[in-house]
mmCIF file of C-alpha atoms in Angstrom:
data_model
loop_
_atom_site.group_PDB
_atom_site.id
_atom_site.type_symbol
_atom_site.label_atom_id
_atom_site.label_comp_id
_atom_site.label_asym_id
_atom_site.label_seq_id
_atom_site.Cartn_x
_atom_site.Cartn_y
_atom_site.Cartn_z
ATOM 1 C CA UNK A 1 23.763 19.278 13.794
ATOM 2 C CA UNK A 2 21.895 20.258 16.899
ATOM 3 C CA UNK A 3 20.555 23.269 14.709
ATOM 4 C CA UNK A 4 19.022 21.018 11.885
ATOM 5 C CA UNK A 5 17.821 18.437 14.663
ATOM 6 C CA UNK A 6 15.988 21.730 16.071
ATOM 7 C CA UNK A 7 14.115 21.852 12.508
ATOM 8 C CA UNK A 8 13.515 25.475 13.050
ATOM 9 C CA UNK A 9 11.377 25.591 15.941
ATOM 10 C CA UNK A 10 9.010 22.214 14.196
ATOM 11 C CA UNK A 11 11.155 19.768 15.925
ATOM 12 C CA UNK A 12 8.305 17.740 17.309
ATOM 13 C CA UNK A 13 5.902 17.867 14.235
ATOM 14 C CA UNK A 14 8.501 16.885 11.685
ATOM 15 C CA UNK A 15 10.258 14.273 13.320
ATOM 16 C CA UNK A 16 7.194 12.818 14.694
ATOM 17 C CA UNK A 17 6.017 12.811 11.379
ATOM 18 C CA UNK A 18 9.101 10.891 9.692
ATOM 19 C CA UNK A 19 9.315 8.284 12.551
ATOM 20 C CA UNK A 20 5.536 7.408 11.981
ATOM 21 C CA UNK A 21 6.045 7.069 8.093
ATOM 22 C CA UNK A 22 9.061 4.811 8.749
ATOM 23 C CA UNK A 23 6.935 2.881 11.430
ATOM 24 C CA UNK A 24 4.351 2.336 8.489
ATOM 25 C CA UNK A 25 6.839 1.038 5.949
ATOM 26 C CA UNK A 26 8.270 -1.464 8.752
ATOM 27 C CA UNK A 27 4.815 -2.832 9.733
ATOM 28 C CA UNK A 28 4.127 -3.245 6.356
ATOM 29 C CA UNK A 29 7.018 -5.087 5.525
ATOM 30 C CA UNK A 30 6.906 -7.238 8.662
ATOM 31 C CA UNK A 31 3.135 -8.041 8.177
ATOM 32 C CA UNK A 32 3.586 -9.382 4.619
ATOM 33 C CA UNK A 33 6.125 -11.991 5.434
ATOM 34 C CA UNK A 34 4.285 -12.729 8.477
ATOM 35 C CA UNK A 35 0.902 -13.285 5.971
ATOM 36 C CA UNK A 36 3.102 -15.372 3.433
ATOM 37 C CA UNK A 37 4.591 -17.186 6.047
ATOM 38 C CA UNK A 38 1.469 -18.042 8.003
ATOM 39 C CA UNK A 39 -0.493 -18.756 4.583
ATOM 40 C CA UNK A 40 2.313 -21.452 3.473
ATOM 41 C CA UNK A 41 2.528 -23.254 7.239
ATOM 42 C CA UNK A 42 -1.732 -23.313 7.763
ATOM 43 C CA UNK A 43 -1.953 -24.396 4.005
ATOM 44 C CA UNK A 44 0.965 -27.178 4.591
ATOM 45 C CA UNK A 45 -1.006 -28.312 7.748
ATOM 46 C CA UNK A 46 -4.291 -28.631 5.420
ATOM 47 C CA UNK A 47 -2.198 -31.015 2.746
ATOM 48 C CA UNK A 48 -0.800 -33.176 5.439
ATOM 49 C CA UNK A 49 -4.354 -33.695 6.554
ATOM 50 C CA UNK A 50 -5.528 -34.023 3.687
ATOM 51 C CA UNK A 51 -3.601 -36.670 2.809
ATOM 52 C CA UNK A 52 -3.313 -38.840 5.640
ATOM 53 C CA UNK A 53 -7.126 -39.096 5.191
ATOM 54 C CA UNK A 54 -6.726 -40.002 2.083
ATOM 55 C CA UNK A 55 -4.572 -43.092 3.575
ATOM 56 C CA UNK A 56 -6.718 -44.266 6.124
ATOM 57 C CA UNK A 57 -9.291 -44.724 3.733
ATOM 58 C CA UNK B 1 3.032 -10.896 -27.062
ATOM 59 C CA UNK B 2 -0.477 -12.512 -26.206
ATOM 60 C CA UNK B 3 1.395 -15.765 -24.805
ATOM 61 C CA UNK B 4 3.511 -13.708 -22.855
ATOM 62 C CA UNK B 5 0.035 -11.961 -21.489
ATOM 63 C CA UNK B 6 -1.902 -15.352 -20.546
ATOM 64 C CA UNK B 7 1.642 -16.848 -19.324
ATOM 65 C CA UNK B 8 1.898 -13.464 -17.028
ATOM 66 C CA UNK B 9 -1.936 -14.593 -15.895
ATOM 67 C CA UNK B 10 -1.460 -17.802 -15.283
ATOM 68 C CA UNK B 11 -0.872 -18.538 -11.061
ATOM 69 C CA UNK B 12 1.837 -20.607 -11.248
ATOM 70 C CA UNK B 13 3.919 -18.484 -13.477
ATOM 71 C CA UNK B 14 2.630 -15.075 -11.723
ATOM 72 C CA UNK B 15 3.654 -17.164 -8.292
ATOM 73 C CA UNK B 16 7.394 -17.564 -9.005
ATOM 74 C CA UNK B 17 7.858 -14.173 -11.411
ATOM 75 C CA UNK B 18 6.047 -11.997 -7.956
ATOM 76 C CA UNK B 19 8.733 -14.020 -6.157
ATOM 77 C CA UNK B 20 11.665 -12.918 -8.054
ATOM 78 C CA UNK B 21 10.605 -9.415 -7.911
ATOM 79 C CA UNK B 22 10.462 -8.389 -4.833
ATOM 80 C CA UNK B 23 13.937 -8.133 -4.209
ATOM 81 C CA UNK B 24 14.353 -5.569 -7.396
ATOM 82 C CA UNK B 25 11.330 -3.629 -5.811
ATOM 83 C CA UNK B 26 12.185 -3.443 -2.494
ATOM 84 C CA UNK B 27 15.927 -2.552 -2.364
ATOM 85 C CA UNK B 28 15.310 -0.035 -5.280
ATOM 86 C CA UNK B 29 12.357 1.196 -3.290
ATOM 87 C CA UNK B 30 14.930 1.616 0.000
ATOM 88 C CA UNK B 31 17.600 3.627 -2.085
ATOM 89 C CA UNK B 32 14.815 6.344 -3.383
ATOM 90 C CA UNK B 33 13.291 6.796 0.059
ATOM 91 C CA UNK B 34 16.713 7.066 1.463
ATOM 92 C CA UNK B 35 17.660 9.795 -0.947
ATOM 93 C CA UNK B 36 14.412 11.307 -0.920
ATOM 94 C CA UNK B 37 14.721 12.089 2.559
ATOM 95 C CA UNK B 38 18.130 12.832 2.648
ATOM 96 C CA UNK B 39 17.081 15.608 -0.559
ATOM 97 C CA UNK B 40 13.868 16.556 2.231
ATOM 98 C CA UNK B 41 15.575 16.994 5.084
ATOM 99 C CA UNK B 42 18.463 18.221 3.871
ATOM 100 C CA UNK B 43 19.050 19.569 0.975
ATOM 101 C CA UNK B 44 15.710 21.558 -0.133
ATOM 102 C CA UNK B 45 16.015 24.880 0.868
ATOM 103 C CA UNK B 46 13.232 25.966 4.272
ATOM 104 C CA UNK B 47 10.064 27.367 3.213
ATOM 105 C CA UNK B 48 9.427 31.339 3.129
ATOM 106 C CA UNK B 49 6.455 30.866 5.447
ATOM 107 C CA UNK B 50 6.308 27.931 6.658
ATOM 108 C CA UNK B 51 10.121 27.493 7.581
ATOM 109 C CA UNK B 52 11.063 23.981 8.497
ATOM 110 C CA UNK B 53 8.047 22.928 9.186
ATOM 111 C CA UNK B 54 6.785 22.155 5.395
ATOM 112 C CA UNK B 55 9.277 18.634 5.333
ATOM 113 C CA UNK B 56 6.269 17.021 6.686
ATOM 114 C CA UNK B 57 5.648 17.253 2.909
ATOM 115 C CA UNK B 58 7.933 14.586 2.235
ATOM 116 C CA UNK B 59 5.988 12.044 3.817
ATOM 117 C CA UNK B 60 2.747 13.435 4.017
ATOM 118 C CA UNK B 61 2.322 13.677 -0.096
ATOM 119 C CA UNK B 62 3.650 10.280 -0.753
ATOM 120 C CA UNK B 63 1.568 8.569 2.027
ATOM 121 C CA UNK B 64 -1.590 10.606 1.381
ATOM 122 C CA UNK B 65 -1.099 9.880 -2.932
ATOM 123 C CA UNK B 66 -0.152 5.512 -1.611
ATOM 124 C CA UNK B 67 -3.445 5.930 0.050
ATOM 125 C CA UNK B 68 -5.791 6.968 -3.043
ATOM 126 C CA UNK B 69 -3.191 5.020 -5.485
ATOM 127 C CA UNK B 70 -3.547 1.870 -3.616
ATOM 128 C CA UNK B 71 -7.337 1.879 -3.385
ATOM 129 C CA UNK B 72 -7.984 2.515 -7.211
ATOM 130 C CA UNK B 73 -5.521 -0.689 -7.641
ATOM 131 C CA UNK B 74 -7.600 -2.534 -5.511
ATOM 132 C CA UNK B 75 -11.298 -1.849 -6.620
ATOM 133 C CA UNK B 76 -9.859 -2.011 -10.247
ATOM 134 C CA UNK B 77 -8.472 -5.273 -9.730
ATOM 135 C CA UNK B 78 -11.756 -6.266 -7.796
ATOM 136 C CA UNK B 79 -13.812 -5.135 -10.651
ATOM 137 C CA UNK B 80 -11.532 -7.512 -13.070
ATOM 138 C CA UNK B 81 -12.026 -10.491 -10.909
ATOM 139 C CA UNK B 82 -15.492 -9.999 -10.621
ATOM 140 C CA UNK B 83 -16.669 -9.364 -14.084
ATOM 141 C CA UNK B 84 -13.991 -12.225 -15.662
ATOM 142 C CA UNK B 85 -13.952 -14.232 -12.466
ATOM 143 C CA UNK B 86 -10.156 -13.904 -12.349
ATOM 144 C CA UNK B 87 -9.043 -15.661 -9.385
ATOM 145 C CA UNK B 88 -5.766 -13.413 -9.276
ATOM 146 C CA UNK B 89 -7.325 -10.045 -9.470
ATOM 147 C CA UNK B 90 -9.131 -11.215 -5.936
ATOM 148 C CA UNK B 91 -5.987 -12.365 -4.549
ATOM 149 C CA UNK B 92 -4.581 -8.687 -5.610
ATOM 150 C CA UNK B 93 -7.553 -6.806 -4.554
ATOM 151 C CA UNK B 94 -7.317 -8.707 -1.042
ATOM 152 C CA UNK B 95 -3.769 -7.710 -0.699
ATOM 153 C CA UNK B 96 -4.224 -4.214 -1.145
ATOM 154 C CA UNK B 97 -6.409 -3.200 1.896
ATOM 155 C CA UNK B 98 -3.820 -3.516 4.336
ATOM 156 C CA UNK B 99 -1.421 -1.846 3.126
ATOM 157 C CA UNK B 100 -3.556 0.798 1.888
ATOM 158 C CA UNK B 101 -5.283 1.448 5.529
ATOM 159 C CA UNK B 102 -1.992 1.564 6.732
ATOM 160 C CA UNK B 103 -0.817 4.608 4.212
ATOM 161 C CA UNK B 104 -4.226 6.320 5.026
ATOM 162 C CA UNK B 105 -3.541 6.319 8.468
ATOM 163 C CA UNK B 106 0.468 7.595 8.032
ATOM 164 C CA UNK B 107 -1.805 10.690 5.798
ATOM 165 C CA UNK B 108 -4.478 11.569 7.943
ATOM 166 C CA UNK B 109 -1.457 11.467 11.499
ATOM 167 C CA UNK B 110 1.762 13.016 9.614
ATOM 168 C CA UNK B 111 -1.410 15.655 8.267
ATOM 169 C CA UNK B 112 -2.428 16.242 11.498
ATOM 170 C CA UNK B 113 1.409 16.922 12.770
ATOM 171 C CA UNK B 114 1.339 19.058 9.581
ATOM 172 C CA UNK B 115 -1.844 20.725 10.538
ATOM 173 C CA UNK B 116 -0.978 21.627 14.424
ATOM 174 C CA UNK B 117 1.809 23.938 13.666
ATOM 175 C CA UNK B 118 0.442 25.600 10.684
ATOM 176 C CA UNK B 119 -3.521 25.725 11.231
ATOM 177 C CA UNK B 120 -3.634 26.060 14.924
ATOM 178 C CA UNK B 121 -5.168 22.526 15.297
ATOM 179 C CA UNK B 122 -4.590 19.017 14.677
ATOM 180 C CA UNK B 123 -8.152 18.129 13.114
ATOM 181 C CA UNK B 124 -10.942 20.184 11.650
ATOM 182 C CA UNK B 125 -14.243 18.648 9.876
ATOM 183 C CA UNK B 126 -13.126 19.868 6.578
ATOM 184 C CA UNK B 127 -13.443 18.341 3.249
ATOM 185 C CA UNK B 128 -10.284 16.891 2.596
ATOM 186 C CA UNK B 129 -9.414 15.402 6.117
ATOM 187 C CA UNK B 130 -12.799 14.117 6.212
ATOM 188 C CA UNK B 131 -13.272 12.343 2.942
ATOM 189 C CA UNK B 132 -9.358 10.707 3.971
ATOM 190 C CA UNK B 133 -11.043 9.278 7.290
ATOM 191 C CA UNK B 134 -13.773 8.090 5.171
ATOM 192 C CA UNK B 135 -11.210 6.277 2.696
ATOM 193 C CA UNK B 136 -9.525 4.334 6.276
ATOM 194 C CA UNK B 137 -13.047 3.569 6.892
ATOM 195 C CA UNK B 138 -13.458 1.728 3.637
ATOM 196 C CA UNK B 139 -10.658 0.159 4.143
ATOM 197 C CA UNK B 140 -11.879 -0.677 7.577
ATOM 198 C CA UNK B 141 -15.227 -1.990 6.074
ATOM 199 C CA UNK B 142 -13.652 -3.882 3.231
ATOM 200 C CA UNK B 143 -11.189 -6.344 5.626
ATOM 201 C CA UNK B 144 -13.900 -7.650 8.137
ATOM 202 C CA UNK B 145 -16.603 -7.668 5.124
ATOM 203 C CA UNK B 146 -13.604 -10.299 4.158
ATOM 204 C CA UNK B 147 -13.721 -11.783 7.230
ATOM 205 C CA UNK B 148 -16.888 -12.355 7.462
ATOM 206 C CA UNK B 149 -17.243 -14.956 5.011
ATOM 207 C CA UNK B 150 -15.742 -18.624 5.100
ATOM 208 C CA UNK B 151 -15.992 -19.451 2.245
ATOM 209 C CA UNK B 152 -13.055 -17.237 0.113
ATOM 210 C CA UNK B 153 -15.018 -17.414 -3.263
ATOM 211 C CA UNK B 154 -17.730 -15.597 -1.426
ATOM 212 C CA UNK B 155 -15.543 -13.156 0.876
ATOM 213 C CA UNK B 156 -13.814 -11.879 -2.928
ATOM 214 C CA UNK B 157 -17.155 -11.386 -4.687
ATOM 215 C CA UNK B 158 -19.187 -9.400 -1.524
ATOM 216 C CA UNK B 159 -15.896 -7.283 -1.046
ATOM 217 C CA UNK B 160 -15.915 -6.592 -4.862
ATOM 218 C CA UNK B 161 -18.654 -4.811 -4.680
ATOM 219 C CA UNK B 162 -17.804 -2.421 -1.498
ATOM 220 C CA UNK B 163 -14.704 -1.624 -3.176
ATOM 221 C CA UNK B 164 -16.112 -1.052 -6.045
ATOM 222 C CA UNK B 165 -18.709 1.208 -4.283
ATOM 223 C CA UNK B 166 -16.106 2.957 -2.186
ATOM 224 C CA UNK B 167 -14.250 4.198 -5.320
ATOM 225 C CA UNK B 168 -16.520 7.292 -5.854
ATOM 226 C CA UNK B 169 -14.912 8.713 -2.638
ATOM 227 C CA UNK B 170 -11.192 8.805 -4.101
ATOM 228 C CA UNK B 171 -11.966 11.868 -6.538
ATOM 229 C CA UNK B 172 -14.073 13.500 -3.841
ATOM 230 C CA UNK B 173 -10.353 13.520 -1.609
ATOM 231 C CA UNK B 174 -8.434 14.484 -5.000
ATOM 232 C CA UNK B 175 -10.722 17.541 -6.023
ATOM 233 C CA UNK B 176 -11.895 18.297 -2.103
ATOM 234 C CA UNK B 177 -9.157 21.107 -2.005
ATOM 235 C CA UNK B 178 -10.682 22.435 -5.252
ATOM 236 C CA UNK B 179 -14.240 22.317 -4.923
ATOM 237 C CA UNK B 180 -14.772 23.244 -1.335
ATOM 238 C CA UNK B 181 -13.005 25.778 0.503
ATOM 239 C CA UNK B 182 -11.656 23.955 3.105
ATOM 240 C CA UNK B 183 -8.401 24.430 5.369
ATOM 241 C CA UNK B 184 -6.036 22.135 3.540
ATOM 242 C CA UNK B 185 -4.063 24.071 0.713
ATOM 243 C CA UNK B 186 -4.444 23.457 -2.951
ATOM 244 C CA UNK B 187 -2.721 21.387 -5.305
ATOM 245 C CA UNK B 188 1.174 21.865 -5.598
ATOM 246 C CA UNK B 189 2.957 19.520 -8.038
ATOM 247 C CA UNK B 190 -0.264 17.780 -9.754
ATOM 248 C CA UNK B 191 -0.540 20.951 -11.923
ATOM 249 C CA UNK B 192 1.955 19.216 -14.294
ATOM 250 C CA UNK B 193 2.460 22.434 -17.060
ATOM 251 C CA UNK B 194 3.319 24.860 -13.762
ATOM 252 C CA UNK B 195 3.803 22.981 -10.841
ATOM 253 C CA UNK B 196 3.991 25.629 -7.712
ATOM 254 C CA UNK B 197 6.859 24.517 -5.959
ATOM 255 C CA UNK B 198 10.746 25.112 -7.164
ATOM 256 C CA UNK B 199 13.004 22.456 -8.787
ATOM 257 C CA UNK B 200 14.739 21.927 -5.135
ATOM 258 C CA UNK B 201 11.854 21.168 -2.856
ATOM 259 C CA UNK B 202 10.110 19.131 -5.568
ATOM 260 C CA UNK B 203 12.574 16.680 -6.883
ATOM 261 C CA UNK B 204 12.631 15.340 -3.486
ATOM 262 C CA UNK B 205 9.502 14.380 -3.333
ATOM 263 C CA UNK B 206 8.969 12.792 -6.590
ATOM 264 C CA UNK B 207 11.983 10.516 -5.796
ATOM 265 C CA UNK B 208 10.033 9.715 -2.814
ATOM 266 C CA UNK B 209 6.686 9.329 -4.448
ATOM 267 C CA UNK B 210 8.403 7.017 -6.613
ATOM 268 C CA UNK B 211 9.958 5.410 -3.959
ATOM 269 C CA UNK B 212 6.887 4.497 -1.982
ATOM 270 C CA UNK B 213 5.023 3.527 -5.220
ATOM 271 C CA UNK B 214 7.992 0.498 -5.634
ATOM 272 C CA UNK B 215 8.176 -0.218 -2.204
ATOM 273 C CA UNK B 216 3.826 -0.829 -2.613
ATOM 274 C CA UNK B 217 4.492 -2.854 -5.282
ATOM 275 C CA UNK B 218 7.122 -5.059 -3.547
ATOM 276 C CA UNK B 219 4.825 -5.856 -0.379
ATOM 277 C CA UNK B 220 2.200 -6.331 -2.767
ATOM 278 C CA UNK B 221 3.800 -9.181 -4.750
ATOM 279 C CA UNK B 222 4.501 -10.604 -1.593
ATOM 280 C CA UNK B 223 1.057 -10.838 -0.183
ATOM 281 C CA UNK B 224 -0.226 -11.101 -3.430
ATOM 282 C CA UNK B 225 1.721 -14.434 -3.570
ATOM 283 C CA UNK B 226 -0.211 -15.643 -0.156
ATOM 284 C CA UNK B 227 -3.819 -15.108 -1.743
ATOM 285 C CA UNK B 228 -2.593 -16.688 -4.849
ATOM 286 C CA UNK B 229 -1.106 -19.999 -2.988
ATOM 287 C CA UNK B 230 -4.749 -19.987 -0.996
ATOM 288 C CA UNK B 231 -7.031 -19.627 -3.899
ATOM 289 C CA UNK B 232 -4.627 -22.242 -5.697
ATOM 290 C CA UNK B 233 -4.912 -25.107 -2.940
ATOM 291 C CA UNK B 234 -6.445 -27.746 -5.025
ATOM 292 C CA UNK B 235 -3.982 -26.891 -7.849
ATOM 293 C CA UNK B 236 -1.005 -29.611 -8.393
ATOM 294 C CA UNK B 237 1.713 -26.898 -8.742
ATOM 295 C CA UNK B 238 0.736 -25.559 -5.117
ATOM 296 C CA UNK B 239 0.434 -28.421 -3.589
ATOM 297 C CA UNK B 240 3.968 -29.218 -5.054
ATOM 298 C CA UNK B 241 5.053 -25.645 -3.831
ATOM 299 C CA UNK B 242 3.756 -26.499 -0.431
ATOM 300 C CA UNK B 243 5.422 -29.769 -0.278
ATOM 301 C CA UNK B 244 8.748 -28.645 -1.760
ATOM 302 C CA UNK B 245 8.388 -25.490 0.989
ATOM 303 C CA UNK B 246 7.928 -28.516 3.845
ATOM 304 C CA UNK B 247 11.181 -29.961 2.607
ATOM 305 C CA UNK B 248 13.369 -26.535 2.488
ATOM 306 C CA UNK B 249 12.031 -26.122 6.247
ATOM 307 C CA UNK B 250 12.149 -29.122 7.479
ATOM 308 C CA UNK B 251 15.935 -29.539 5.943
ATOM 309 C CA UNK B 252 16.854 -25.760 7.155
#
């Protein structure tokens, strides 16, 4: 175990290397439901507005 | 088969189907990359000369292929909305540029861990790393020409056009190792008839290719869905998404 964590001497490029990929893929994930999310609650905001204008007049 | 096409086009529809997709892109898109690494790290025999240190390959090659793969999607889908005025190949232009800056950047840094051990240095001004940092920078250029607009219709036309322009760059990265002699090593699976790499090392890495290509597609449909919603505002079947959305939330 300690052998393959050792990577043959490129410890410290290769697992740098895998961590950052699977940083990528999280941020990505994270940041579209954050944009969908966002998108839907300041475009729900807009209709309410929208509409109690609408009212008032 | 035409219905099915315009049906497929038409926001509401594309709205719900990119909804119901993402789950059967993203798990799928989990197990490959799991086993892709798993067949990387573990399984593929080490390298005669580079030893260990080649399984940078796994990510590196997947990342680096997202990052040209992802921008042809975008100023394709750009160049659709702006010759047919297709509000939904905007909202799928749009989308791409994140996630594509983000795979550009995973290339050019798992490259550079890549490039320490086995060059002697982390960066060189050499045709293929530079032509990548000029793909982040299109990216770069392309989402705050976006933001510099307020008015949407306007932000998806003027970034058309840079994306569009941009595009020229993606063969200079694909045929940098071949025209120039540069640093970064050749082509090793794209020869398709004699690929230079054996059966063990290589299946990996398509499985992980193939991987990252569904797990695009799934965070694409999902912002995709965003731009769609936006560009849709005025259209009943958003606004009755948006109010049936206030109800789920306000109920949950």
């Amino acid at each position: 175990m300690s052998e393959f964590l050792a990577m043959g001497g490129y410890a410290k490029y290769v697992w740098p290397a895998f961590g950052i990929t699977a940083i990528v893929l999280v941020i990505n994930l994270l940041a579209a439901r954050r944009q969908l999310r966002q998108t839907r609650e300041r475009l729900q905001l807009r209709l309410v507005r929208q509409s109690g204008r609408k009212v008032n007049i | 088969m035409w219905t099915w096409f315009f049906q497929l086009a038409s926001p509401p529809h594309f709205y719900r189907m990119a909804g119901s997709l993402v789950p059967w892109l993203l798990w799928p898109a989990l197990l490959l990359i799991l086993i892709g690494s798993w067949g990387g790290l573990v399984l593929a025999p080490a390298d005669y000369q580079q030893g260990e240190g080649y399984r940078i390959i796994y990510v590196h090659v997947p990342s680096s292929y997202l990052s040209m793969m992802v921008y042809v999607t975008m100023a394709v889908a750009a160049g659709i909305g702006l010759i047919w005025r297709i509000k939904l190949a905007h909202a799928v232009a749009a989308s791409c540029a994140p996630v594509g800056a983000t795979f550009t950047a995973a290339a050019l840094i798992t490259g550079m861990l890549w490039g320490k051990p086995m060059w002697g240095t982390y960066w060189q001004w050499e045709p293929r790393l530079t032509s990548e940092l000029i793909l982040l920078f299109l990216y770069f250029g392309y989402m705050s020409l976006r933001s510099a607009f307020n008015d949407l219709n306007q932000s998806d036309r003027a970034s058309a056009v840079l994306a569009l322009a941009g595009v020229v760059n993606v063969p200079i990265i694909h045929f940098s190792v071949v025209w120039w002699a540069g640093l970064h090593q050749g082509p090793s699976i794209s020869k398709i008839d004699a690929p230079s790499i054996a059966f063990e090392m290589l299946w990996p890495l398509l499985v992980m290719i193939l991987g990252f290509t569904l797990f695009f597609l799934g965070v694409l449909a999902m912002r995709v869905r965003g731009e769609v919603l936006e560009r849709e505002f005025h259209a009943r079947w958003a606004q009755d998404v948006l109010r049936g959305a206030n109800r789920v939330e306000a109920a949950g």
